[in-house]
């Protein structure tokens, strides 16, 4: 049977497709034919995901994969093994067996997909402080720009080329307001994209034309970011005091810079609209990127360490349900699934496999007697030694 495989596709940018389709079923392989012909294996079901997708198993809560490279792939659900035709069980004394072995069922898995964009630098700041203008001025990105809040409704990526052959990827993270970490505004949907960045450029409106205090804005946005993920408090952050061309009192900038420098931040006066100070800021960010390592996004303990393929181990479980002896486990499930219980020879093979696996010996150690009931999943049998 076919497997379900996720692969990173360069053309994918969002997870929007999965909003409308959430169940994916791979096809069965074809049946075998006459003259000992094997059935055709099914083609794997390929699910395309964008770069930066994190896949979690919802049953365990563990991470299956963090897909960061174009073409990277992972088997989400392994297809079942094909069965064996009756000729496989032929012997000198049984040249035409009346039974065959069914194929095993494939794996099933419930997963979640989360996109955390890949960027070297993230732009932070209140709506309308000039982040999109900065992105447009420094890259070939064409974000929607207007003088009202929540202009940017999705993260925008751009490539900044400081000098020929020297570039980095920058992301405009939209919609951060006070309460974003608690779901207010649009920020909760986009704060996750900050986590992959090496450097944060915190853009503030130094002009104060919106009627807000730049330092107060800075503190509130950082409270949201650090509240979302405390590890981001150690992420290198430089401050872009934007709209210097609109600032009436230059002393206000010096006061603002003195406060932040006393807290260990570097502050750059810029105007994204006129280009003032932008080169100096980009030069500093480039130097920082060259010296900073990418922080691991996911702790090793969060990863799912078990094999994704269907287990081949004989993990058999035994328990009592009142007076019934119950036997379960992946091995038993596969064995029962591949057995035609209506065929006496197939059933005899099933019983022999149970015996060889030690099931009968274990039941005897539990005190089973002739005539007692054994339940294997939904089927019940009477035990006779």
Short mmCIF file of C-alpha atoms in Angstrom, two decimals:
data_model
loop_
_atom_site.label_atom_id
_atom_site.label_comp_id
_atom_site.label_asym_id
_atom_site.label_seq_id
_atom_site.Cartn_x
_atom_site.Cartn_y
_atom_site.Cartn_z
CA UNK A 1 0.00 0.00 0.00
CA UNK A 2 1.04 3.60 -0.52
CA UNK A 3 2.59 5.72 2.20
CA UNK A 4 1.65 9.32 3.01
CA UNK A 5 4.72 11.53 2.60
CA UNK A 6 5.17 15.25 3.32
CA UNK A 7 7.73 17.11 1.20
CA UNK A 8 8.89 20.73 1.24
CA UNK A 9 7.88 22.49 -1.98
CA UNK A 10 9.51 25.76 -3.01
CA UNK A 11 6.24 27.04 -4.47
CA UNK A 12 4.29 26.70 -1.22
CA UNK A 13 4.11 29.78 1.00
CA UNK A 14 1.27 29.10 3.44
CA UNK A 15 -0.75 26.25 4.98
CA UNK A 16 -3.97 27.63 3.51
CA UNK A 17 -4.64 24.49 1.43
CA UNK A 18 -4.99 22.42 4.59
CA UNK A 19 -7.81 24.60 5.86
CA UNK A 20 -10.10 23.10 3.24
CA UNK A 21 -8.80 19.52 3.11
CA UNK A 22 -7.74 17.79 6.30
CA UNK A 23 -7.97 14.06 5.61
CA UNK A 24 -5.52 12.33 3.31
CA UNK A 25 -5.82 8.62 2.45
CA UNK A 26 -3.21 6.80 0.39
CA UNK A 27 -4.36 4.10 -2.04
CA UNK A 28 -4.21 0.35 -1.61
CA UNK A 29 -1.95 -1.77 -3.77
CA UNK A 30 -3.53 -3.95 -6.47
CA UNK A 31 -4.42 -7.59 -5.94
CA UNK A 32 -2.20 -10.33 -7.28
CA UNK A 33 -3.23 -12.19 -10.43
CA UNK A 34 -3.06 -15.53 -12.10
CA UNK A 35 0.19 -17.29 -13.01
CA UNK A 36 1.89 -16.14 -9.78
CA UNK A 37 1.66 -12.48 -10.76
CA UNK A 38 2.28 -9.98 -7.95
CA UNK A 39 -0.07 -7.05 -7.49
CA UNK A 40 1.15 -3.56 -8.38
CA UNK A 41 2.29 -1.44 -5.46
CA UNK A 42 0.39 1.83 -5.04
CA UNK A 43 2.04 5.18 -5.69
CA UNK A 44 2.80 7.14 -2.52
CA UNK A 45 0.56 10.09 -1.66
CA UNK A 46 2.70 13.24 -1.66
CA UNK A 47 1.60 16.20 0.46
CA UNK A 48 3.39 19.46 -0.32
CA UNK A 49 4.18 21.79 2.58
CA UNK A 50 6.01 25.14 2.77
CA UNK A 51 9.55 25.53 4.03
CA UNK A 52 9.57 25.99 7.80
CA UNK A 53 6.70 23.58 8.56
CA UNK A 54 6.77 21.83 11.92
CA UNK A 55 4.83 18.55 12.07
CA UNK A 56 3.55 17.18 15.38
CA UNK A 57 1.87 13.91 16.27
CA UNK A 58 -1.30 14.99 18.08
CA UNK A 59 -1.53 11.68 19.96
CA UNK A 60 1.87 12.08 21.63
CA UNK A 61 2.33 15.83 21.27
CA UNK A 62 5.86 15.15 20.00
CA UNK A 63 7.53 16.71 16.97
CA UNK A 64 7.85 14.39 13.98
CA UNK A 65 9.82 16.81 11.82
CA UNK A 66 10.98 20.39 11.43
CA UNK A 67 11.15 20.75 7.65
CA UNK A 68 13.62 23.51 6.86
CA UNK A 69 15.15 22.51 3.52
CA UNK A 70 13.61 22.52 0.03
CA UNK A 71 12.95 18.91 -0.98
CA UNK A 72 13.18 17.60 2.59
CA UNK A 73 10.57 14.90 3.22
CA UNK A 74 9.20 12.61 5.89
CA UNK A 75 6.97 9.53 5.88
CA UNK A 76 3.90 10.52 7.90
CA UNK A 77 2.10 7.17 7.63
CA UNK A 78 3.74 4.02 6.33
CA UNK A 79 1.80 1.95 3.82
CA UNK A 80 0.89 -1.63 4.68
CA UNK A 81 2.96 -4.61 3.58
CA UNK A 82 1.58 -6.62 0.69
CA UNK A 83 0.13 -10.07 1.28
CA UNK A 84 1.37 -13.39 -0.08
CA UNK A 85 -0.53 -15.55 -2.53
CA UNK A 86 -1.45 -19.18 -1.99
CA UNK A 87 1.57 -20.44 -3.95
CA UNK A 88 3.84 -19.01 -1.26
CA UNK A 89 2.46 -21.63 1.14
CA UNK A 90 2.75 -24.57 -1.24
CA UNK A 91 4.62 -27.63 0.02
CA UNK A 92 5.37 -31.05 -1.51
CA UNK A 93 2.28 -32.40 0.27
CA UNK A 94 0.11 -29.27 -0.23
CA UNK A 95 0.69 -28.18 -3.79
CA UNK A 96 -2.44 -26.04 -4.15
CA UNK A 97 -3.18 -24.28 -0.83
CA UNK A 98 -6.71 -22.94 -0.54
CA UNK A 99 -5.68 -19.90 1.47
CA UNK A 100 -3.50 -16.84 1.04
CA UNK A 101 -2.13 -14.20 3.38
CA UNK A 102 -3.77 -10.78 3.32
CA UNK A 103 -1.67 -7.65 3.28
CA UNK A 104 -1.32 -5.66 6.48
CA UNK A 105 -3.11 -2.40 7.08
CA UNK A 106 -1.13 0.82 6.82
CA UNK A 107 -0.46 3.24 9.63
CA UNK A 108 -2.83 6.02 10.62
CA UNK A 109 -1.75 9.25 12.26
CA UNK A 110 -3.37 12.51 13.34
CA UNK A 111 -0.95 15.40 12.97
CA UNK A 112 -0.80 19.17 13.22
CA UNK A 113 1.07 21.48 10.87
CA UNK A 114 2.58 24.75 12.06
CA UNK A 115 4.47 27.17 9.85
CA UNK A 116 7.37 29.14 11.30
CA UNK A 117 8.96 31.12 8.50
CA UNK A 118 12.68 31.01 7.83
CA UNK A 119 14.29 34.44 8.07
CA UNK A 120 17.57 35.80 9.40
CA UNK A 121 16.00 39.00 10.68
CA UNK A 122 12.55 39.79 12.04
CA UNK A 123 10.92 43.22 12.12
CA UNK A 124 9.04 43.96 15.32
CA UNK A 125 6.89 46.93 16.23
CA UNK A 126 3.43 48.37 16.60
CA UNK A 127 1.21 48.62 13.52
CA UNK A 128 1.90 51.69 11.41
CA UNK A 129 5.42 52.39 12.72
CA UNK A 130 6.89 51.91 9.23
CA UNK A 131 7.96 48.26 9.13
CA UNK A 132 6.46 47.64 5.69
CA UNK A 133 8.01 50.87 4.38
CA UNK A 134 11.37 49.74 5.73
CA UNK A 135 10.98 46.32 4.10
CA UNK A 136 10.04 47.87 0.75
CA UNK A 137 12.93 50.33 0.92
CA UNK A 138 15.58 47.72 1.68
CA UNK A 139 14.38 44.74 -0.40
CA UNK A 140 12.50 43.87 -3.57
CA UNK A 141 9.46 42.88 -1.50
CA UNK A 142 6.26 44.74 -2.31
CA UNK A 143 4.19 44.78 0.88
CA UNK A 144 0.90 46.64 1.04
CA UNK A 145 1.61 50.04 2.57
CA UNK A 146 -0.93 52.54 3.86
CA UNK A 147 -1.43 54.84 6.82
CA UNK A 148 -3.71 52.68 8.95
CA UNK A 149 -3.38 49.88 11.44
CA UNK A 150 -3.14 46.21 10.49
CA UNK A 151 -2.12 46.94 6.91
CA UNK A 152 0.04 43.81 6.87
CA UNK A 153 -2.19 40.75 7.19
CA UNK A 154 0.47 38.11 6.54
CA UNK A 155 4.23 37.96 7.06
CA UNK A 156 6.21 39.46 4.20
CA UNK A 157 9.68 38.19 3.30
CA UNK A 158 12.38 40.12 1.48
CA UNK A 159 16.07 39.71 0.70
CA UNK A 160 18.42 42.53 1.70
CA UNK A 161 21.62 42.73 -0.36
CA UNK A 162 24.05 44.98 1.52
CA UNK A 163 26.93 44.42 -0.89
CA UNK A 164 27.19 42.11 -3.89
CA UNK A 165 27.15 38.51 -2.69
CA UNK A 166 26.26 39.52 0.87
CA UNK A 167 22.57 39.25 1.70
CA UNK A 168 20.09 38.13 4.34
CA UNK A 169 16.37 37.36 4.56
CA UNK A 170 14.15 39.71 6.52
CA UNK A 171 10.55 39.16 7.64
CA UNK A 172 7.96 41.79 8.51
CA UNK A 173 6.00 40.35 11.44
CA UNK A 174 2.57 42.03 11.38
CA UNK A 175 -0.11 42.84 13.85
CA UNK A 176 1.67 43.14 17.21
CA UNK A 177 -0.28 45.09 19.81
CA UNK A 178 -0.59 44.84 23.55
CA UNK A 179 -2.20 41.49 24.39
CA UNK A 180 -0.97 39.77 21.20
CA UNK A 181 0.43 36.81 23.15
CA UNK A 182 -3.08 36.26 24.56
CA UNK A 183 -4.74 36.33 21.14
CA UNK A 184 -5.63 40.02 20.92
CA UNK A 185 -5.28 41.47 17.44
CA UNK A 186 -3.42 39.45 14.81
CA UNK A 187 -0.16 38.97 16.66
CA UNK A 188 -0.69 35.50 18.10
CA UNK A 189 -0.86 34.07 14.59
CA UNK A 190 2.46 35.62 13.65
CA UNK A 191 4.63 35.70 16.78
CA UNK A 192 5.74 32.15 15.96
CA UNK A 193 7.60 33.47 12.92
CA UNK A 194 9.92 35.49 15.18
CA UNK A 195 11.32 32.32 16.74
CA UNK A 196 13.56 31.31 13.83
CA UNK A 197 15.29 34.68 13.43
CA UNK A 198 18.84 35.41 14.57
CA UNK A 199 18.40 39.17 14.93
CA UNK A 200 15.35 41.31 15.68
CA UNK A 201 15.00 44.87 14.42
CA UNK A 202 12.56 46.63 16.71
CA UNK A 203 11.01 49.53 14.79
CA UNK A 204 9.50 52.37 16.80
CA UNK A 205 7.82 55.57 15.65
CA UNK A 206 10.12 58.15 17.22
CA UNK A 207 7.99 61.03 15.90
CA UNK A 208 5.10 60.26 18.24
CA UNK A 209 2.60 61.49 15.66
CA UNK A 210 0.23 58.65 16.61
CA UNK A 211 0.03 60.09 20.12
CA UNK A 212 1.94 57.20 21.73
CA UNK A 213 5.21 57.28 23.65
CA UNK A 214 8.00 55.46 21.70
CA UNK A 215 9.62 54.03 24.84
CA UNK A 216 6.27 52.78 26.13
CA UNK A 217 5.60 51.14 22.74
CA UNK A 218 9.00 49.46 22.86
CA UNK A 219 8.39 48.01 26.33
CA UNK A 220 4.89 46.78 25.52
CA UNK A 221 5.93 44.98 22.32
CA UNK A 222 8.85 43.29 24.08
CA UNK A 223 6.53 42.19 26.87
CA UNK A 224 4.36 40.46 24.26
CA UNK A 225 7.31 38.83 22.50
CA UNK A 226 9.01 37.64 25.68
CA UNK A 227 5.68 36.53 27.13
CA UNK A 228 5.08 34.37 24.07
CA UNK A 229 8.51 32.72 24.29
CA UNK A 230 10.89 33.59 27.13
CA UNK A 231 13.88 32.41 25.05
CA UNK A 232 13.40 35.43 22.79
CA UNK A 233 14.56 37.69 25.64
CA UNK A 234 18.12 36.61 24.84
CA UNK A 235 17.75 37.14 21.08
CA UNK A 236 19.91 39.99 19.78
CA UNK A 237 17.74 43.06 19.22
CA UNK A 238 18.62 46.40 17.67
CA UNK A 239 16.29 49.38 17.70
CA UNK A 240 15.35 51.41 14.63
CA UNK A 241 14.02 54.82 15.65
CA UNK A 242 12.00 55.45 12.51
CA UNK A 243 10.38 58.61 11.12
CA UNK A 244 13.26 60.86 12.18
CA UNK A 245 12.23 63.13 9.30
CA UNK A 246 8.94 63.82 11.11
CA UNK A 247 10.44 64.36 14.58
CA UNK A 248 10.01 67.94 15.76
CA UNK A 249 12.16 67.90 18.89
CA UNK A 250 15.49 66.13 18.23
CA UNK A 251 16.13 66.07 21.98
CA UNK A 252 13.31 63.52 22.26
CA UNK A 253 15.42 61.06 20.28
CA UNK A 254 18.48 61.61 22.48
CA UNK A 255 16.40 60.95 25.59
CA UNK A 256 14.95 57.80 24.02
CA UNK A 257 18.38 56.55 22.93
CA UNK A 258 19.89 57.18 26.36
CA UNK A 259 17.19 55.09 28.04
CA UNK A 260 17.63 52.10 25.73
CA UNK A 261 21.42 52.24 25.63
CA UNK A 262 21.41 52.10 29.42
CA UNK A 263 19.48 48.82 29.05
CA UNK A 264 22.03 47.40 26.60
CA UNK A 265 20.28 48.10 23.28
CA UNK A 266 21.82 49.67 20.18
CA UNK A 267 19.66 52.45 18.72
CA UNK A 268 19.82 53.68 15.11
CA UNK A 269 18.03 56.86 13.98
CA UNK A 270 16.48 56.21 10.56
CA UNK A 271 13.83 57.31 8.11
CA UNK A 272 12.54 54.45 5.99
CA UNK A 273 10.78 57.01 3.78
CA UNK A 274 13.91 59.04 2.94
CA UNK A 275 16.58 56.38 3.49
CA UNK A 276 18.31 58.34 6.24
CA UNK A 277 20.40 56.08 8.50
CA UNK A 278 19.22 52.86 6.85
CA UNK A 279 22.64 51.83 5.49
CA UNK A 280 24.29 52.09 8.90
CA UNK A 281 21.57 49.92 10.43
CA UNK A 282 21.82 47.27 7.71
CA UNK A 283 25.61 47.19 7.99
CA UNK A 284 25.37 46.51 11.72
CA UNK A 285 22.73 43.82 11.26
CA UNK A 286 24.88 42.10 8.62
CA UNK A 287 27.82 41.97 11.03
CA UNK A 288 25.61 40.52 13.75
CA UNK A 289 24.27 37.78 11.47
CA UNK A 290 27.82 36.75 10.61
CA UNK A 291 28.65 36.23 14.28
CA UNK A 292 25.45 34.70 15.65
CA UNK A 293 24.49 31.04 15.45
CA UNK A 294 20.93 29.95 14.69
CA UNK A 295 19.16 29.10 17.94
CA UNK A 296 17.65 25.58 18.03
CA UNK A 297 13.92 26.05 17.70
CA UNK A 298 12.88 22.76 19.29
CA UNK A 299 14.43 20.95 22.24
CA UNK A 300 15.61 17.42 21.53
CA UNK A 301 13.23 16.13 24.21
CA UNK A 302 10.28 17.38 22.13
CA UNK A 303 11.06 15.10 19.21
CA UNK A 304 9.24 11.84 18.61
CA UNK A 305 12.00 9.25 18.92
CA UNK A 306 10.13 6.10 17.95
CA UNK A 307 10.31 4.78 14.40
CA UNK A 308 7.57 6.08 12.13
CA UNK A 309 7.32 2.82 10.22
CA UNK A 310 4.85 0.19 11.37
CA UNK A 311 6.49 -1.71 14.22
CA UNK A 312 7.65 -5.26 13.56
CA UNK A 313 8.14 -6.06 17.24
CA UNK A 314 5.96 -8.67 18.97
CA UNK A 315 4.64 -6.27 21.59
CA UNK A 316 1.85 -8.54 22.86
CA UNK A 317 -0.37 -7.43 25.73
CA UNK A 318 -2.36 -9.78 28.00
CA UNK A 319 -5.12 -8.85 30.42
CA UNK A 320 -8.38 -10.15 31.92
CA UNK A 321 -11.83 -8.74 31.22
CA UNK A 322 -13.87 -10.49 33.91
CA UNK A 323 -13.54 -14.19 32.92
CA UNK A 324 -12.23 -13.53 29.40
CA UNK A 325 -8.52 -13.76 28.54
CA UNK A 326 -7.66 -10.84 26.24
CA UNK A 327 -4.70 -10.69 23.87
CA UNK A 328 -3.77 -7.51 21.95
CA UNK A 329 -0.83 -5.77 20.30
CA UNK A 330 0.43 -4.59 16.92
CA UNK A 331 1.83 -8.02 16.05
CA UNK A 332 -1.46 -9.75 16.89
CA UNK A 333 -3.37 -7.10 14.95
CA UNK A 334 -1.25 -7.63 11.82
CA UNK A 335 -1.45 -11.41 12.18
CA UNK A 336 -5.24 -11.39 12.53
CA UNK A 337 -5.68 -8.89 9.69
CA UNK A 338 -3.74 -11.13 7.31
CA UNK A 339 -5.77 -14.25 8.22
CA UNK A 340 -8.87 -15.51 6.46
CA UNK A 341 -10.73 -16.88 9.48
CA UNK A 342 -13.33 -18.52 7.20
CA UNK A 343 -10.63 -20.79 5.74
CA UNK A 344 -9.60 -23.74 7.94
CA UNK A 345 -6.02 -23.85 6.64
CA UNK A 346 -5.55 -20.11 7.09
CA UNK A 347 -6.98 -20.35 10.61
CA UNK A 348 -4.66 -23.25 11.41
CA UNK A 349 -1.71 -21.14 10.29
CA UNK A 350 -2.95 -18.33 12.57
CA UNK A 351 -3.09 -20.69 15.54
CA UNK A 352 0.38 -22.03 14.80
CA UNK A 353 1.75 -18.47 14.67
CA UNK A 354 0.21 -17.76 18.09
CA UNK A 355 1.81 -20.91 19.45
CA UNK A 356 5.24 -20.08 18.01
CA UNK A 357 4.99 -16.56 19.46
CA UNK A 358 4.49 -17.95 22.96
CA UNK A 359 0.89 -16.79 23.29
CA UNK A 360 -0.45 -20.18 24.39
CA UNK A 361 2.36 -20.62 26.94
CA UNK A 362 1.63 -17.21 28.40
CA UNK A 363 -2.09 -17.94 28.64
CA UNK A 364 -1.33 -21.19 30.46
CA UNK A 365 0.83 -19.26 32.92
CA UNK A 366 -2.20 -17.05 33.56
CA UNK A 367 -4.22 -20.15 34.47
CA UNK A 368 -6.31 -20.65 31.35
CA UNK A 369 -8.16 -23.97 31.07
CA UNK A 370 -9.89 -25.85 28.24
CA UNK A 371 -13.18 -24.20 27.34
CA UNK A 372 -12.17 -20.74 28.58
CA UNK A 373 -12.76 -17.78 26.26
CA UNK A 374 -9.92 -15.92 24.56
CA UNK A 375 -10.66 -12.53 23.00
CA UNK A 376 -8.35 -11.22 20.30
CA UNK A 377 -9.55 -7.70 19.57
CA UNK A 378 -13.22 -8.19 18.52
CA UNK A 379 -13.07 -11.97 17.95
CA UNK A 380 -13.62 -14.59 20.63
CA UNK A 381 -12.35 -18.20 20.61
CA UNK A 382 -12.62 -21.15 22.97
CA UNK A 383 -9.26 -22.38 24.20
CA UNK A 384 -8.40 -26.09 23.89
CA UNK A 385 -4.91 -27.35 24.53
#
